[in-house]
C-alpha cells in the first residue's frame, strides 16, 4: 500500500537521495584526465644537452629558426579527479577535461602505459626517418638518422621530426631554411609514406606553441576546428595532410610565392 505525501514532504524526501548523489559525485574519483599545455622542444636544436637530430653518412647544414614539437601534460592515469576538479577545468581555457581512455589505454598499469608510449615514440621516429629519406630520395643504407628526445612519449611529434630531418639535410631545396628563420611549431603523426594523422589536444598545443614563441602552427587538417577553438592571437594555422603539402606550405611562406593554406 502507498501512502500519499504532501508536496513539501515529497520534495524533501526526493531531495535527500539527489543531495546524497551530488555529495558522492563531488568526492568520488571520475574517469577523466585533466590536461594543460605541456613542454615544446626545438627538434633542430638540443634537448637536455643532446642534439635531437643526429645525421651521419650525408652532409648536414646549419639551420636558422626553430621547429618546435608540442605536447600536453595530463594528470597521471592513477590520479584522483573529482567533480570539483572537472567543474573548475571546464571553465578554464588553459585546461581541458578529457576522458581518461582518450589519453591513456584502458586496463593498463602506469608502467604498461609508459612502455606503450615509449614504443609509440620509437615507431614514430622510425616512420619519420623513413618518410624524410624517401622524400629526399636518399638511401637508409647510406644515411643514418638518430632521434633523441627525453621525457616525451607517443607518436604526435612525427611530422616535426620529419621536417627537422629534411631541414638538416636539404633546407628548402634552394640553400634556404625550411623555417625561413621563423619559430614554427606543430603536431601530427606521420607514416612512412608521408601521410599526416590527427593527434588530439591541439587547442592546448597551440597555447604551448604561442607561449614558447611560435608564430606558425602546423595542424592536421582534420583538427582545424579544434585548433581554432582557443587560438592565441598572432599564431597562424596551416593545415596539413601530407609531408609534401607541409614542405610546400613552408617554402611558399618563406618565399612569398604560391599560396599558403589556412584553416
Coordinates of N, CA and C in Angstrom, one line a residue, residues 29-197:
X29 N 36.2 9.6 -7.3 CA 37.0 9.7 -8.5 C 36.2 9.5 -9.7
X30 N 36.5 10.3 -10.7 CA 35.8 10.2 -12.0 C 36.8 9.8 -13.1
X31 N 36.2 9.1 -14.2 CA 37.1 8.6 -15.2 C 37.6 9.6 -16.2
X32 N 38.2 10.7 -15.7 CA 38.6 11.8 -16.6 C 40.1 12.1 -16.3
X33 N 40.8 12.7 -17.2 CA 42.1 13.3 -17.0 C 42.0 14.8 -17.3
X34 N 42.8 15.5 -16.5 CA 42.9 17.0 -16.8 C 44.2 17.3 -17.5
X35 N 44.1 18.0 -18.6 CA 45.2 18.3 -19.4 C 45.5 19.8 -19.5
X36 N 46.7 20.1 -19.8 CA 47.1 21.5 -19.9 C 48.3 21.6 -20.9
X37 N 48.6 22.8 -21.4 CA 49.7 22.9 -22.3 C 51.0 22.4 -21.7
X38 N 51.7 21.6 -22.5 CA 52.9 21.0 -22.0 C 54.2 21.6 -22.6
X39 N 55.3 20.9 -22.5 CA 56.5 21.4 -23.0 C 56.6 21.4 -24.5
X40 N 57.4 22.2 -25.1 CA 57.7 22.2 -26.5 C 59.2 22.0 -26.6
X41 N 59.7 21.5 -27.7 CA 61.1 21.2 -27.9 C 61.5 21.5 -29.4
X42 N 62.6 22.2 -29.6 CA 63.0 22.5 -30.9 C 63.8 21.3 -31.5
X43 N 63.2 20.6 -32.4 CA 63.9 19.4 -33.0 C 65.2 19.8 -33.7
X44 N 65.4 21.0 -34.1 CA 66.6 21.4 -34.8 C 67.7 21.7 -33.8
X45 N 67.4 21.7 -32.5 CA 68.4 22.1 -31.5 C 68.7 20.9 -30.6
X46 N 69.0 21.2 -29.3 CA 69.3 20.2 -28.3 C 68.2 20.0 -27.3
X47 N 68.2 18.9 -26.7 CA 67.3 18.6 -25.6 C 68.1 18.0 -24.5
X48 N 68.2 18.7 -23.4 CA 69.0 18.3 -22.2 C 70.4 18.0 -22.6
X49 N 71.0 18.9 -23.5 CA 72.4 18.8 -23.8 C 72.7 17.9 -25.0
X50 N 71.7 17.2 -25.5 CA 71.9 16.3 -26.6 C 71.2 16.7 -27.9
X51 N 71.8 16.7 -29.0 CA 71.1 17.1 -30.3 C 69.9 16.1 -30.5
X52 N 68.8 16.7 -30.8 CA 67.6 15.9 -31.1 C 67.8 15.1 -32.3
X53 N 68.4 15.7 -33.4 CA 68.6 15.0 -34.6 C 70.1 14.9 -34.9
X54 N 70.6 13.7 -35.1 CA 71.9 13.5 -35.5 C 72.0 12.7 -36.8
X55 N 72.7 13.2 -37.8 CA 72.8 12.5 -39.1 C 74.2 12.2 -39.4
X56 N 74.4 10.9 -39.9 CA 75.7 10.5 -40.4 C 75.5 9.9 -41.8
X57 N 76.6 10.0 -42.6 CA 76.5 9.4 -43.9 C 76.1 10.4 -45.0
X58 N 75.8 11.7 -44.6 CA 75.5 12.7 -45.5 C 75.8 14.1 -44.9
X59 N 76.1 15.1 -45.7 CA 76.4 16.4 -45.1 C 75.2 17.0 -44.6
X60 N 75.3 17.7 -43.5 CA 74.2 18.5 -42.9 C 74.5 20.0 -43.0
X61 N 73.5 20.8 -42.8 CA 73.6 22.2 -42.9 C 73.2 22.9 -41.6
X62 N 73.8 24.0 -41.4 CA 73.4 24.8 -40.2 C 72.1 25.4 -40.5
X63 N 71.2 25.4 -39.5 CA 69.9 25.9 -39.6 C 69.6 27.1 -38.8
X64 N 68.8 28.0 -39.3 CA 68.2 29.1 -38.5 C 66.8 28.8 -38.2
X65 N 66.2 29.5 -37.3 CA 64.8 29.2 -37.0 C 64.6 28.0 -36.1
X66 N 63.4 27.7 -35.8 CA 63.1 26.6 -34.9 C 61.9 25.8 -35.5
X67 N 61.9 24.5 -35.2 CA 60.8 23.6 -35.5 C 60.4 23.0 -34.1
X68 N 59.4 23.5 -33.5 CA 59.1 23.0 -32.1 C 57.9 22.0 -32.1
X69 N 58.2 20.8 -31.7 CA 57.2 19.8 -31.4 C 56.5 20.2 -30.1
X70 N 55.2 19.9 -30.0 CA 54.4 20.3 -28.9 C 53.8 19.2 -28.1
X71 N 53.5 19.4 -26.9 CA 52.9 18.3 -26.1 C 51.8 18.9 -25.2
X72 N 51.0 18.0 -24.6 CA 50.2 18.3 -23.5 C 50.6 17.6 -22.2
X73 N 50.3 18.1 -21.1 CA 50.6 17.4 -19.8 C 49.2 17.0 -19.2
X74 N 49.1 15.8 -18.9 CA 47.9 15.2 -18.3 C 48.1 14.7 -17.0
X75 N 47.1 14.6 -16.1 CA 47.2 14.0 -14.8 C 47.5 12.5 -15.0
X76 N 48.2 12.0 -14.1 CA 48.7 10.6 -14.1 C 47.4 9.7 -14.3
X77 N 47.6 8.5 -14.9 CA 46.5 7.6 -15.1 C 45.8 7.1 -13.8
X78 N 46.6 7.2 -12.7 CA 46.0 6.7 -11.5 C 45.7 7.9 -10.6
X79 N 45.7 9.1 -11.1 CA 45.4 10.3 -10.3 C 43.9 10.3 -10.0
X80 N 43.5 10.9 -8.9 CA 42.1 11.0 -8.5 C 41.6 12.4 -9.0
X81 N 40.6 12.3 -9.8 CA 40.0 13.5 -10.4 C 38.5 13.6 -9.9
X82 N 38.2 14.6 -9.2 CA 36.9 14.8 -8.6 C 36.0 15.7 -9.4
X83 N 34.7 15.7 -9.1 CA 33.8 16.6 -9.8 C 34.2 18.0 -9.7
X84 N 34.7 18.4 -8.5 CA 35.2 19.8 -8.4 C 36.3 20.1 -9.3
X85 N 37.2 19.2 -9.5 CA 38.3 19.4 -10.4 C 37.8 19.6 -11.9
X86 N 36.8 18.7 -12.2 CA 36.2 18.8 -13.6 C 35.5 20.1 -13.8
X87 N 34.7 20.5 -12.8 CA 34.0 21.8 -13.0 C 35.0 23.0 -13.1
X88 N 36.0 23.0 -12.3 CA 37.0 24.1 -12.3 C 37.7 24.1 -13.7
X89 N 38.1 23.0 -14.2 CA 38.8 22.9 -15.5 C 37.9 23.2 -16.7
X90 N 36.6 22.9 -16.5 CA 35.7 23.1 -17.6 C 35.6 24.6 -18.0
X91 N 35.7 25.5 -17.1 CA 35.6 26.9 -17.4 C 36.9 27.6 -17.6
X92 N 38.0 26.9 -17.7 CA 39.3 27.4 -18.0 C 39.7 27.2 -19.4
X93 N 40.4 28.2 -20.0 CA 40.9 28.0 -21.4 C 42.3 27.3 -21.4
X94 N 42.9 27.3 -20.3 CA 44.3 26.7 -20.2 C 44.3 25.3 -19.7
X95 N 43.1 24.7 -19.6 CA 43.0 23.3 -19.2 C 41.8 22.6 -19.9
X96 N 41.9 21.3 -20.1 CA 40.8 20.6 -20.7 C 40.5 19.3 -20.0
X97 N 39.2 19.0 -20.0 CA 38.8 17.7 -19.4 C 38.6 16.7 -20.5
X98 N 39.3 15.6 -20.4 CA 39.3 14.6 -21.4 C 39.0 13.2 -20.8
X99 N 38.3 12.4 -21.5 CA 38.1 11.0 -21.0 C 39.4 10.3 -20.8
X100 N 39.6 9.7 -19.7 CA 40.9 9.0 -19.4 C 41.3 8.0 -20.5
X101 N 40.3 7.3 -21.0 CA 40.6 6.4 -22.1 C 41.1 7.0 -23.3
X102 N 40.8 8.3 -23.5 CA 41.3 9.0 -24.7 C 42.7 9.5 -24.5
X103 N 43.2 9.5 -23.3 CA 44.6 9.9 -23.0 C 45.5 8.7 -22.8
X104 N 44.9 7.7 -22.0 CA 45.7 6.5 -21.7 C 44.9 5.3 -22.1
X105 N 45.6 4.2 -22.6 CA 45.0 3.0 -22.9 C 44.3 2.4 -21.6
X106 N 43.1 2.0 -21.8 CA 42.4 1.4 -20.6 C 42.9 0.1 -20.2
X107 N 42.8 -0.2 -18.9 CA 43.1 -1.6 -18.4 C 44.6 -1.8 -18.3
X108 N 45.4 -0.7 -18.3 CA 46.8 -0.9 -18.2 C 47.4 -0.2 -17.0
X109 N 48.5 -0.8 -16.5 CA 49.1 -0.1 -15.3 C 49.9 1.1 -15.8
X110 N 50.4 1.9 -14.8 CA 51.2 3.0 -15.2 C 52.5 2.6 -15.9
X111 N 53.1 1.5 -15.5 CA 54.3 1.1 -16.2 C 54.0 0.6 -17.6
X112 N 52.9 -0.1 -17.8 CA 52.5 -0.5 -19.1 C 52.2 0.6 -20.0
X113 N 51.6 1.7 -19.5 CA 51.3 2.9 -20.3 C 52.6 3.6 -20.7
X114 N 53.5 3.7 -19.8 CA 54.8 4.3 -20.1 C 55.5 3.5 -21.2
X115 N 55.5 2.2 -21.0 CA 56.1 1.3 -22.1 C 55.4 1.5 -23.4
X116 N 54.1 1.6 -23.4 CA 53.3 1.8 -24.6 C 53.7 3.1 -25.3
X117 N 53.8 4.2 -24.5 CA 54.1 5.5 -25.1 C 55.5 5.5 -25.6
X118 N 56.4 4.8 -24.9 CA 57.8 4.8 -25.4 C 57.9 4.0 -26.7
X119 N 57.1 2.9 -26.8 CA 57.1 2.2 -28.1 C 56.5 3.0 -29.2
X120 N 55.5 3.8 -28.9 CA 54.8 4.6 -29.9 C 55.8 5.7 -30.4
X121 N 56.6 6.2 -29.5 CA 57.6 7.2 -29.9 C 58.7 6.6 -30.8
X122 N 59.1 5.4 -30.5 CA 60.1 4.8 -31.3 C 59.6 4.5 -32.7
X123 N 58.4 4.0 -32.8 CA 57.7 3.8 -34.1 C 57.6 5.1 -34.9
X124 N 57.2 6.1 -34.2 CA 57.1 7.4 -34.8 C 58.4 7.9 -35.4
X125 N 59.5 7.8 -34.6 CA 60.8 8.2 -35.0 C 61.3 7.4 -36.3
X126 N 61.0 6.1 -36.3 CA 61.4 5.3 -37.4 C 60.6 5.7 -38.7
X127 N 59.3 5.9 -38.5 CA 58.5 6.4 -39.6 C 58.9 7.7 -40.1
X128 N 59.3 8.6 -39.2 CA 59.7 10.0 -39.6 C 61.0 9.9 -40.4
X129 N 61.9 9.1 -39.9 CA 63.2 8.9 -40.7 C 62.9 8.4 -42.1
X130 N 62.1 7.3 -42.1 CA 61.8 6.7 -43.4 C 61.1 7.7 -44.4
X131 N 60.2 8.5 -43.9 CA 59.4 9.4 -44.7 C 60.4 10.5 -45.2
X132 N 61.2 11.0 -44.3 CA 62.2 12.1 -44.7 C 63.1 11.6 -45.8
X133 N 63.7 10.5 -45.6 CA 64.7 10.0 -46.6 C 64.0 9.6 -47.9
X134 N 62.8 9.1 -47.8 CA 62.1 8.8 -49.0 C 61.8 10.1 -49.8
X135 N 61.4 11.1 -49.0 CA 61.1 12.4 -49.7 C 62.3 13.0 -50.4
X136 N 63.5 12.8 -49.8 CA 64.7 13.4 -50.3 C 65.4 12.4 -51.3
X137 N 64.8 11.2 -51.5 CA 65.4 10.2 -52.4 C 66.8 9.8 -51.9
X138 N 66.9 9.6 -50.6 CA 68.2 9.1 -50.0 C 68.0 7.7 -49.5
X139 N 69.1 6.9 -49.5 CA 69.0 5.5 -49.0 C 69.3 5.4 -47.5
X140 N 68.5 4.7 -46.8 CA 68.7 4.5 -45.4 C 69.9 3.5 -45.2
X141 N 70.4 3.0 -46.2 CA 71.6 2.1 -46.1 C 72.9 3.0 -46.1
X142 N 72.8 4.2 -46.6 CA 73.9 5.1 -46.6 C 73.8 6.2 -45.6
X143 N 72.6 6.6 -45.3 CA 72.3 7.7 -44.3 C 71.7 7.2 -43.1
X144 N 72.3 7.5 -41.9 CA 71.8 7.1 -40.6 C 71.3 8.3 -39.8
X145 N 70.1 8.2 -39.4 CA 69.5 9.3 -38.6 C 69.2 8.8 -37.2
X146 N 69.6 9.5 -36.2 CA 69.3 9.2 -34.8 C 68.5 10.3 -34.2
X147 N 67.4 10.0 -33.5 CA 66.5 10.9 -32.9 C 66.4 10.7 -31.4
X148 N 66.7 11.7 -30.6 CA 66.6 11.6 -29.2 C 65.8 12.7 -28.6
X149 N 64.8 12.4 -27.8 CA 64.0 13.4 -27.1 C 63.6 12.8 -25.8
X150 N 64.1 13.3 -24.7 CA 63.9 12.7 -23.4 C 62.5 13.1 -22.9
X151 N 61.9 12.3 -22.1 CA 60.7 12.5 -21.3 C 59.5 12.8 -22.2
X152 N 59.4 12.4 -23.4 CA 58.3 12.5 -24.3 C 57.9 11.2 -24.9
X153 N 56.6 10.9 -24.9 CA 56.2 9.6 -25.4 C 55.1 9.8 -26.4
X154 N 54.7 8.8 -27.2 CA 53.6 8.9 -28.1 C 54.1 9.2 -29.5
X155 N 53.2 9.2 -30.5 CA 53.6 9.4 -31.9 C 53.4 10.8 -32.5
X156 N 52.9 11.8 -31.6 CA 52.5 13.1 -32.2 C 53.6 14.0 -32.7
X157 N 54.8 13.7 -32.4 CA 55.9 14.5 -32.9 C 56.4 14.1 -34.3
X158 N 55.8 13.1 -34.9 CA 56.3 12.5 -36.1 C 56.5 13.5 -37.3
X159 N 55.5 14.4 -37.5 CA 55.6 15.4 -38.5 C 56.8 16.3 -38.3
X160 N 57.0 16.8 -37.1 CA 58.0 17.7 -36.8 C 59.4 17.1 -36.9
X161 N 59.5 15.8 -36.5 CA 60.8 15.1 -36.7 C 61.1 15.0 -38.1
X162 N 60.2 14.7 -39.0 CA 60.4 14.6 -40.4 C 60.9 15.9 -41.0
X163 N 60.2 17.0 -40.7 CA 60.6 18.3 -41.2 C 61.9 18.7 -40.7
X164 N 62.3 18.3 -39.5 CA 63.6 18.6 -38.9 C 64.7 17.9 -39.7
X165 N 64.5 16.6 -40.0 CA 65.5 15.9 -40.8 C 65.7 16.5 -42.2
X166 N 64.6 16.9 -42.8 CA 64.6 17.5 -44.1 C 65.4 18.8 -44.1
X167 N 65.1 19.6 -43.1 CA 65.8 20.9 -42.9 C 67.3 20.8 -42.7
X168 N 67.6 19.8 -41.9 CA 69.0 19.5 -41.6 C 69.8 19.1 -42.9
X169 N 69.1 18.3 -43.7 CA 69.8 17.7 -44.9 C 69.6 18.6 -46.1
X170 N 68.5 19.2 -46.3 CA 68.2 19.9 -47.6 C 67.7 21.3 -47.5
X171 N 67.2 21.7 -46.3 CA 66.6 23.0 -46.2 C 65.4 23.1 -47.0
X172 N 65.2 24.3 -47.7 CA 64.1 24.4 -48.6 C 64.4 24.0 -50.0
X173 N 65.6 23.4 -50.2 CA 66.0 22.9 -51.5 C 66.7 23.9 -52.4
X174 N 66.8 25.2 -51.9 CA 67.4 26.3 -52.6 C 68.4 27.1 -51.7
X175 N 69.1 26.3 -50.8 CA 70.1 26.9 -49.9 C 69.4 27.8 -48.8
X176 N 68.1 27.7 -48.7 CA 67.5 28.4 -47.6 C 66.9 27.5 -46.5
X177 N 66.5 28.1 -45.4 CA 65.9 27.3 -44.3 C 64.5 27.0 -44.6
X178 N 64.1 25.8 -44.2 CA 62.7 25.4 -44.4 C 61.8 26.3 -43.5
X179 N 62.4 26.7 -42.4 CA 61.6 27.6 -41.5 C 61.5 29.0 -41.9
X180 N 62.4 29.4 -42.8 CA 62.5 30.8 -43.2 C 63.0 31.7 -42.0
X181 N 63.7 31.0 -41.0 CA 64.2 31.7 -39.8 C 63.1 31.9 -38.8
X182 N 61.9 31.5 -39.0 CA 60.8 31.6 -38.0 C 60.9 30.5 -37.0
X183 N 60.1 30.8 -35.9 CA 59.8 29.7 -34.9 C 58.5 29.1 -35.3
X184 N 58.5 27.9 -35.8 CA 57.4 27.2 -36.3 C 57.1 26.0 -35.4
X185 N 55.9 25.8 -35.0 CA 55.5 24.7 -34.1 C 54.5 23.8 -34.9
X186 N 54.1 22.7 -34.3 CA 53.1 21.9 -34.9 C 53.0 20.6 -34.2
X187 N 52.1 19.8 -34.8 CA 51.8 18.4 -34.2 C 51.3 17.6 -35.4
X188 N 51.3 16.3 -35.2 CA 50.8 15.4 -36.2 C 51.6 14.1 -36.3
X189 N 50.9 13.0 -36.4 CA 51.6 11.7 -36.6 C 52.1 11.7 -38.1
X190 N 52.9 10.8 -38.4 CA 53.3 10.6 -39.8 C 53.6 9.1 -40.1
X191 N 53.3 8.6 -41.3 CA 53.7 7.3 -41.6 C 54.8 7.3 -42.7
X192 N 55.3 6.2 -43.0 CA 56.5 6.1 -43.9 C 56.2 6.7 -45.3
X193 N 54.9 6.7 -45.7 CA 54.6 7.3 -47.0 C 54.4 8.8 -46.9
X194 N 54.5 9.4 -45.7 CA 54.4 10.9 -45.6 C 52.9 11.4 -45.3
X195 N 52.0 10.5 -45.0 CA 50.7 10.9 -44.6 C 50.6 11.3 -43.2
X196 N 50.0 12.5 -42.9 CA 49.9 13.1 -41.6 C 48.6 12.7 -41.0
X197 N 48.6 12.3 -39.7 CA 47.4 11.9 -39.0 C 47.1 12.8 -37.8

